[in-house]
Amino acid sequence: MSKQELRVLGQDDGADGCCPGLLSAPLDEGQAAELAPLFKALGDPVRLRLLSMIASGAGGEVCVCDLTPAFDLSQPTISHHLKLLRQAGLIDSERRGTWVYYRLVPETTDRLAGVLTRPAPLEPGSVPLGAAE
Amino acid sequence: MSKQELRVLGQDDGADGCCPGLLSAPLDEGQAAELAPLFKALGDPVRLRLLSMIASGAGGEVCVCDLTPAFDLSQPTISHHLKLLRQAGLIDSERRGTWVYYRLVPETTDRLAGVLTRPAPLEPGSVPLGAAE
């Protein structure tokens, strides 16, 4: 079992310094500037659908030739959206022969899931973590 | 313990039909159109910092009077960003006397964390869930 599988998603990812939780402490400017483009890349319905098709593809990858027909959009438009997802580090690509194949970069989505995960339940009247002392 | 606390984040949220996992099956157009504005709202560093300040505020809420001084931005600009976060359902607000107080809507961030959570680890050579039969 990999280290990743053992990670407890309910906990703040900040422990290793790599991924501060968005909900546990105020982000500084640098952290916010680094995270915002990742969320921005997800802020488009076509890119969300592309990412979900790639992530759920059998064998872990999807040929661009299988992505384009699913949309009423030109191939250059699809390529542009794929480029934005790749630049954000959400997907990776590999050319093999005629076609380009895309696969999810799970570390990136894991990271985003981690920063959106609450360190502890915030319920009415509860005291947020770190505010008790 | 609330129902929410018991939810296993590593599992696909699609079971109750409310929140399909982005990584477990292709999103349809409607699901993507519904999710994209939420991610778009997070796709800005000022909004990410505002959200993290609000989420980690002692007592679970933050006065707008404590948010504005943290930024080199005008009060109307901060108000605009707060409005976008509120419209996305990420925060809620309440006016009390002179000031408006903001608090996180944890159901929304829980939902986004859920859709970004992998249904099962995707490792090289592994067969994605549902592709084995």
Short mmCIF file of C-alpha atoms in Angstrom, two decimals:
data_model
loop_
_atom_site.label_atom_id
_atom_site.label_comp_id
_atom_site.label_asym_id
_atom_site.label_seq_id
_atom_site.Cartn_x
_atom_site.Cartn_y
_atom_site.Cartn_z
CA MET A 1 0.00 0.00 0.00
CA SER A 2 1.42 3.36 -0.98
CA LYS A 3 1.96 6.25 1.37
CA GLN A 4 -0.76 8.12 -0.47
CA GLU A 5 -3.38 5.49 0.23
CA LEU A 6 -2.66 5.77 3.91
CA ARG A 7 -3.23 9.49 4.04
CA VAL A 8 -6.22 10.44 6.13
CA LEU A 9 -8.23 12.84 4.02
CA GLY A 10 -10.08 14.29 6.97
CA GLN A 11 -6.89 15.79 8.32
CA ASP A 12 -5.14 19.00 7.41
CA ASP A 13 -2.58 18.42 4.70
CA GLY A 14 -0.42 21.12 6.19
CA ALA A 15 1.49 18.61 8.31
CA ASP A 16 4.11 18.04 5.63
CA GLY A 17 4.20 21.70 4.68
CA CYS A 18 3.19 21.04 1.11
CA CYS A 19 -0.54 21.79 1.12
CA PRO A 20 -1.96 24.13 3.69
CA GLY A 21 -5.64 23.54 4.39
CA LEU A 22 -7.76 26.36 3.06
CA LEU A 23 -10.19 26.01 5.93
CA SER A 24 -7.86 25.61 8.90
CA ALA A 25 -5.83 28.84 8.79
CA PRO A 26 -5.71 31.97 6.64
CA LEU A 27 -3.75 31.40 3.44
CA ASP A 28 -0.90 33.80 2.80
CA GLU A 29 -0.59 35.62 -0.52
CA GLY A 30 1.86 33.12 -1.97
CA GLN A 31 -0.27 30.10 -1.13
CA ALA A 32 -3.39 31.77 -2.54
CA ALA A 33 -1.56 32.77 -5.72
CA GLU A 34 -0.42 29.19 -6.18
CA LEU A 35 -3.80 27.58 -5.55
CA ALA A 36 -6.08 29.99 -7.43
CA PRO A 37 -4.99 28.95 -10.96
CA LEU A 38 -5.78 25.32 -10.13
CA PHE A 39 -9.34 26.16 -9.12
CA LYS A 40 -9.65 28.53 -12.07
CA ALA A 41 -8.73 25.66 -14.41
CA LEU A 42 -11.67 23.72 -12.91
CA GLY A 43 -14.01 26.70 -13.24
CA ASP A 44 -15.29 25.80 -16.68
CA PRO A 45 -17.91 23.13 -17.49
CA VAL A 46 -16.09 21.83 -20.58
CA ARG A 47 -12.84 21.42 -18.65
CA LEU A 48 -14.68 19.71 -15.78
CA ARG A 49 -16.24 17.24 -18.23
CA LEU A 50 -12.89 16.64 -19.94
CA LEU A 51 -11.19 16.06 -16.60
CA SER A 52 -13.89 13.65 -15.45
CA MET A 53 -13.72 11.72 -18.74
CA ILE A 54 -9.93 11.47 -18.45
CA ALA A 55 -10.01 10.54 -14.76
CA SER A 56 -12.56 7.79 -15.26
CA GLY A 57 -11.11 6.41 -18.49
CA ALA A 58 -10.53 2.66 -18.57
CA GLY A 59 -6.83 1.96 -18.17
CA GLY A 60 -6.33 5.38 -16.60
CA GLU A 61 -5.93 7.23 -19.88
CA VAL A 62 -8.03 8.58 -22.73
CA CYS A 63 -7.10 9.27 -26.35
CA VAL A 64 -7.89 12.78 -27.55
CA CYS A 65 -9.71 11.04 -30.41
CA ASP A 66 -12.25 9.78 -27.85
CA LEU A 67 -12.64 13.14 -26.12
CA THR A 68 -13.40 15.43 -29.05
CA PRO A 69 -16.53 13.60 -30.36
CA ALA A 70 -18.23 14.01 -26.96
CA PHE A 71 -18.49 17.78 -27.43
CA ASP A 72 -20.14 20.13 -29.91
CA LEU A 73 -16.88 22.03 -30.08
CA SER A 74 -14.03 22.26 -32.55
CA GLN A 75 -10.91 20.22 -32.05
CA PRO A 76 -8.79 23.39 -31.47
CA THR A 77 -11.20 24.49 -28.72
CA ILE A 78 -10.95 21.10 -27.01
CA SER A 79 -7.15 21.23 -27.39
CA HIS A 80 -7.11 24.66 -25.76
CA HIS A 81 -9.08 23.42 -22.75
CA LEU A 82 -6.82 20.37 -22.48
CA LYS A 83 -3.79 22.65 -22.58
CA LEU A 84 -5.17 24.72 -19.67
CA LEU A 85 -5.79 21.55 -17.63
CA ARG A 86 -2.26 20.37 -18.41
CA GLN A 87 -0.70 23.73 -17.54
CA ALA A 88 -2.50 23.62 -14.20
CA GLY A 89 -0.93 20.22 -13.54
CA LEU A 90 -4.31 18.45 -13.44
CA ILE A 91 -3.58 16.16 -16.39
CA ASP A 92 -0.55 14.86 -18.21
CA SER A 93 -0.22 13.94 -21.88
CA GLU A 94 1.79 11.59 -24.02
CA ARG A 95 1.95 11.43 -27.79
CA ARG A 96 1.96 7.90 -29.22
CA GLY A 97 1.85 7.71 -32.99
CA THR A 98 -0.97 9.81 -34.39
CA TRP A 99 -2.75 10.52 -31.11
CA VAL A 100 -2.18 12.24 -27.82
CA TYR A 101 -3.26 10.34 -24.68
CA TYR A 102 -4.26 12.09 -21.49
CA ARG A 103 -4.24 10.88 -17.91
CA LEU A 104 -5.13 12.41 -14.56
CA VAL A 105 -2.41 13.71 -12.25
CA PRO A 106 -4.05 12.41 -9.07
CA GLU A 107 -1.59 14.23 -6.80
CA THR A 108 -3.09 17.54 -7.95
CA THR A 109 -6.72 16.60 -7.36
CA ASP A 110 -5.71 14.98 -4.04
CA ARG A 111 -4.10 18.25 -3.07
CA LEU A 112 -7.21 20.26 -3.92
CA ALA A 113 -9.45 17.79 -2.10
CA GLY A 114 -7.09 18.15 0.87
CA VAL A 115 -7.17 21.94 1.00
CA LEU A 116 -11.00 21.84 0.88
CA THR A 117 -11.25 19.30 3.68
CA ARG A 118 -12.23 20.66 7.07
CA PRO A 119 -9.73 20.08 9.90
CA ALA A 120 -12.64 19.43 12.26
CA PRO A 121 -16.41 19.76 11.97
CA LEU A 122 -17.54 23.36 12.38
CA GLU A 123 -20.91 23.22 14.04
CA PRO A 124 -22.90 26.02 15.60
CA GLY A 125 -21.31 26.94 18.91
CA SER A 126 -18.19 24.86 18.32
CA VAL A 127 -14.77 26.40 18.74
CA PRO A 128 -12.53 26.10 15.67
CA LEU A 129 -9.30 24.16 16.02
CA GLY A 130 -6.55 26.24 17.57
CA ALA A 131 -8.88 28.82 19.07
CA ALA A 132 -9.36 26.96 22.37
CA GLU A 133 -6.02 27.75 23.98
CA MET B 1 -22.32 13.09 15.90
CA SER B 2 -23.96 14.48 12.81
CA LYS B 3 -24.57 12.55 9.61
CA GLN B 4 -22.02 14.77 7.93
CA GLU B 5 -19.23 13.79 10.29
CA LEU B 6 -19.86 10.16 9.50
CA ARG B 7 -19.48 10.58 5.77
CA VAL B 8 -16.48 8.74 4.42
CA LEU B 9 -14.65 11.23 2.25
CA GLY B 10 -12.79 8.58 0.31
CA GLN B 11 -16.01 7.32 -1.22
CA ASP B 12 -17.92 8.60 -4.18
CA ASP B 13 -20.52 11.09 -3.09
CA GLY B 14 -22.77 9.96 -5.90
CA ALA B 15 -24.49 7.38 -3.72
CA ASP B 16 -27.13 9.86 -2.57
CA GLY B 17 -27.41 11.41 -6.00
CA CYS B 18 -26.46 14.87 -4.77
CA CYS B 19 -22.78 15.10 -5.62
CA PRO B 20 -21.33 12.94 -8.34
CA GLY B 21 -17.61 12.34 -8.01
CA LEU B 22 -15.69 14.17 -10.70
CA LEU B 23 -13.11 11.41 -10.89
CA SER B 24 -15.27 8.29 -10.83
CA ALA B 25 -17.48 8.76 -13.90
CA PRO B 26 -17.86 11.35 -16.67
CA LEU B 27 -19.94 14.32 -15.54
CA ASP B 28 -22.91 15.16 -17.70
CA GLU B 29 -23.47 18.69 -18.97
CA GLY B 30 -25.85 19.63 -16.19
CA GLN B 31 -23.54 18.47 -13.42
CA ALA B 32 -20.58 20.26 -14.99
CA ALA B 33 -22.58 23.47 -15.43
CA GLU B 34 -23.58 23.33 -11.78
CA LEU B 35 -20.08 22.65 -10.42
CA ALA B 36 -18.01 24.98 -12.62
CA PRO B 37 -19.20 28.27 -11.02
CA LEU B 38 -18.20 26.95 -7.59
CA PHE B 39 -14.65 26.26 -8.73
CA LYS B 40 -14.58 29.54 -10.64
CA ALA B 41 -15.45 31.38 -7.43
CA LEU B 42 -12.36 29.77 -5.86
CA GLY B 43 -10.18 30.65 -8.85
CA ASP B 44 -9.01 33.98 -7.51
CA PRO B 45 -6.31 34.52 -4.86
CA VAL B 46 -8.19 37.29 -3.04
CA ARG B 47 -11.33 35.15 -2.78
CA LEU B 48 -9.28 32.17 -1.60
CA ARG B 49 -7.72 34.30 1.13
CA LEU B 50 -11.10 35.73 2.13
CA LEU B 51 -12.61 32.26 2.28
CA SER B 52 -9.74 30.91 4.36
CA MET B 53 -9.97 33.87 6.77
CA ILE B 54 -13.70 33.35 7.14
CA ALA B 55 -13.41 29.56 7.52
CA SER B 56 -10.73 29.78 10.19
CA GLY B 57 -12.26 32.70 12.09
CA ALA B 58 -12.64 32.20 15.83
CA GLY B 59 -16.28 31.50 16.63
CA GLY B 60 -16.87 30.45 13.03
CA GLU B 61 -17.52 33.93 11.72
CA VAL B 62 -15.64 37.05 10.73
CA CYS B 63 -16.74 40.68 10.63
CA VAL B 64 -16.21 42.42 7.31
CA CYS B 65 -14.43 45.07 9.39
CA ASP B 66 -11.71 42.51 10.12
CA LEU B 67 -11.42 41.31 6.52
CA THR B 68 -10.91 44.59 4.66
CA PRO B 69 -7.75 45.75 6.54
CA ALA B 70 -5.93 42.54 5.54
CA PHE B 71 -5.89 43.58 1.88
CA ASP B 72 -4.47 46.47 -0.13
CA LEU B 73 -7.83 46.73 -1.85
CA SER B 74 -10.78 49.07 -1.58
CA GLN B 75 -13.78 48.14 0.50
CA PRO B 76 -16.03 47.91 -2.62
CA THR B 77 -13.56 45.48 -4.22
CA ILE B 78 -13.56 43.28 -1.13
CA SER B 79 -17.36 43.48 -1.03
CA HIS B 80 -17.51 42.37 -4.66
CA HIS B 81 -15.35 39.32 -3.97
CA LEU B 82 -17.44 38.48 -0.90
CA LYS B 83 -20.59 38.76 -3.01
CA LEU B 84 -19.19 36.27 -5.54
CA LEU B 85 -18.31 33.81 -2.75
CA ARG B 86 -21.81 34.24 -1.32
CA GLN B 87 -23.51 33.79 -4.69
CA ALA B 88 -21.55 30.56 -5.16
CA GLY B 89 -22.92 29.32 -1.83
CA LEU B 90 -19.46 29.14 -0.25
CA ILE B 91 -20.19 31.68 2.49
CA ASP B 92 -23.21 33.13 4.18
CA SER B 93 -23.65 36.59 5.66
CA GLU B 94 -25.64 38.27 8.38
CA ARG B 95 -25.95 41.95 9.12
CA ARG B 96 -25.83 42.84 12.82
CA GLY B 97 -25.86 46.52 13.59
CA THR B 98 -23.23 48.38 11.59
CA TRP B 99 -21.37 45.35 10.30
CA VAL B 100 -21.88 42.32 8.14
CA TYR B 101 -20.57 39.01 9.51
CA TYR B 102 -19.52 36.15 7.24
CA ARG B 103 -19.33 32.44 7.89
CA LEU B 104 -18.36 29.40 5.85
CA VAL B 105 -21.05 27.17 4.34
CA PRO B 106 -19.21 23.91 5.07
CA GLU B 107 -21.65 21.82 3.04
CA THR B 108 -20.38 23.51 -0.11
CA THR B 109 -16.68 22.97 0.55
CA ASP B 110 -17.46 19.41 1.72
CA ARG B 111 -19.19 18.84 -1.58
CA LEU B 112 -16.24 20.15 -3.60
CA ALA B 113 -13.78 18.09 -1.53
CA GLY B 114 -16.02 15.10 -2.21
CA VAL B 115 -16.14 15.53 -5.97
CA LEU B 116 -12.33 15.82 -6.04
CA THR B 117 -11.81 12.69 -3.98
CA ARG B 118 -10.76 9.59 -5.87
CA PRO B 119 -13.09 6.59 -5.60
CA ALA B 120 -10.05 4.30 -5.39
CA PRO B 121 -6.32 4.79 -5.79
CA LEU B 122 -5.30 4.91 -9.44
CA GLU B 123 -1.86 3.38 -9.63
CA PRO B 124 0.11 2.34 -12.70
CA GLY B 125 -1.35 -0.87 -14.03
CA SER B 126 -4.43 -0.76 -11.82
CA VAL B 127 -7.88 -1.16 -13.28
CA PRO B 128 -10.24 1.71 -12.47
CA LEU B 129 -13.33 0.90 -10.44
CA GLY B 130 -16.10 -0.47 -12.60
CA ALA B 131 -13.85 -1.47 -15.47
CA ALA B 132 -13.11 -4.98 -14.16
CA GLU B 133 -16.42 -6.65 -14.98
#
